[in-house]
């Protein structure tokens, strides 16, 4: 028997128990054991620090990577990266378990159907399979023959994909929703979009004084988490002159609600009513920003159009129809609370209202978004310090002719329709989130698609249905590019070199696309001439070096200095030639413009009236082209339809049978769709309970008592669409009548996979009454013990 | 000699749990698969604990990041029969894994439940062991483990300072949890240096220690949230 620690303990235990060895003490055993403990091996090699970028969600935070002897052993935030300045969320902390995951797929594979076993293939063979199919289908001019779904929001690989599909000519490209679409659309309708593009919704939260959140899970799955978390810390910094207050409206006791300064529980689907109730206080107590409203807005007072017809103004609508007693009745929020928070909101500059919700599965209703932005306009926070704005969405772009790119759709409904149309090829790129949104029945239909391609780097929900696997690598193993992430106020471009070569045969998706283009049609070489991501990055940098603003990344001291210089009208370039620009951004990690947020409040708007429009004329024009039975264009009802207004979210049907309302949310661990396969993330669970490796449903204590349900019980959650089994998590101070459920859950594939009912199976998505797209997934349910 | 301590500002904490994962990665803390984890045997040196107070609509929930509190008067040290846990002159409550005989007196004695027993041997399915931190030994089955304030980082920082013949500079030694915190809710340093940020914050009127009445004298000090934080207006 080898004498190692374990055997020794067994021996010693036996000896101490008997009398064979006299005088042997516990301490003696311990010391002997210590002497036998293996020496720590010699140090495994040189220690190095590198920088990289995270791609676990669309945030793309900057990383600082510690390497020892060619292995990565720790990941933290890059202190020079302006978005996160050294901090990262738990997803980035756990990146190592993605990189070194035992279920990484390290070579291409294929199979004839989803039930078959995978067979390893070579890259040329795997690419040829896809290229031949694409060549064959190219001549067939059938719609939706080739459907590509991508979870990558932005970036060069994404532009490359759009370019490839445009050159291919017969395909549909879908982006997975970010949750910001509706709010962004609403602000575009009211305040217009920047000239170049549709713009990007951004908040200057760092400089906000009072933040009113309409159900956004600000501290979990919202925007760019590490940035928001950093700003939250700054709001509460006692060295700062003033503490920024956060007021959270909403039915669910989220972590964001619990960590806000004030949680105002409100009924489901009443965002617009709350916002208009607050607007009522601002207007009737004369607390709104008169200068901005009188000089820079349209549709506040009653007005007459060119045809001489009188229209309802926002002020009249609010004063007549959103009296506080009615708002209290609709929302459940007491009048005193509305008055108090409205006064706080209007107490000075830097007030911003965010929401509603802005989560990928529940982007919110258009009219609710209009109401929230109307509040921002009332306090003069559109395009102002501490407020909200649509900023130009400039990022890395392909070196020439950006028009040769296929426009991506973000509509989940269109995507579902495209999947129903029995496409011949479906490509899933970083698309694990899609499987949180599709029901089991919808997923099973994917089996009918002859060729399903996934780019997953490890076994995940997408590999279950795929028949061809072209494995991508993690961002740590390739050149990676980043740009201003969701909601971030400043212009920013970043880049990082591979920290490690790709593990096994895995290959960066961008380079797979380049090879695929050449294999599909050699003529595409003129559009896609690059062979490696590095070539493409260097080519793109040439254009960027020409811009005459902004700085290379530096410390926060550099940032303060640069702001000071700019305030005095100075700009000193950090580079002189494209070559130097490239070398500098590759070394420092990127370029940004810390003064790109409007310093002076926006006074003119690219809208038909040139002002911010409480009555969005572009929306009216669009509505005129849609059928609206029962509403005449000349009636006051028409104005009410265009103006921000409250309407019931859910039809009253089934309210007797299903007495609870289910609200869903995205926990930070699974934000962006991935993360289910990562053990450390699965162990995080919710800080409100302890449910590892499986999902749960949250109930208020009052409802649980009434239903006889205890914490940890298995329960059925049943809606008109079906029922699923979940563990109950009872929360003492949650609002009665509301049941909440996180997205994500047990991994679908891989060694730690377990079968779990899909949340999507019981959700009844609510269509937006104006846009027709999914705006919420609040569902009437009942909960009972298994 | 420094007296290492930590201040956690609950007003800044967002309950994101980055500290939890940062600690696990840094200290090679083993994880459990779906089956074993249901037995409540998962190990967290740092855990974010939710403390619900009262019922809707009057209640609130507090979140408390809870590492080992490194008491000046640690109950766990007193009960260890084999001196596997002791307190260093600079106040770190150490755990010497190879001395531990797994009696678990210390897990019972700790009033803050910050000690964990290894019910299983650590498993790192290939190639996960690649990510192991070479500075921290991997614990076998049958021993107790807990937060060491990333003691290995202190040893390293001290060795560097000695090699350069200079005293340890403030900020040179920081545990992984403090380093990771995106909202900068944690501050670490020498509590005996009156000018250090940690000592200044520890004197804040918001400062409190957990279960102070037990006389354990923890060196992890919390700052209470603002009065209004987490209030509900139903």
PDB file of C-alpha atoms in Angstrom, chain B residues 9 11 26 86 111 178:
ATOM      1  CA  UNK B   9     -19.957  49.107   2.334  1.00  0.00           C
ATOM      2  CA  UNK B  11     -24.694  50.767   0.569  1.00  0.00           C
ATOM      3  CA  UNK B  26      -8.274  32.460  -7.014  1.00  0.00           C
ATOM      4  CA  UNK B  86      -4.283  29.811  14.205  1.00  0.00           C
ATOM      5  CA  UNK B 111     -20.723  31.695  14.868  1.00  0.00           C
ATOM      6  CA  UNK B 178     -11.821  43.155  -2.991  1.00  0.00           C
TER       7      UNK B 178
END
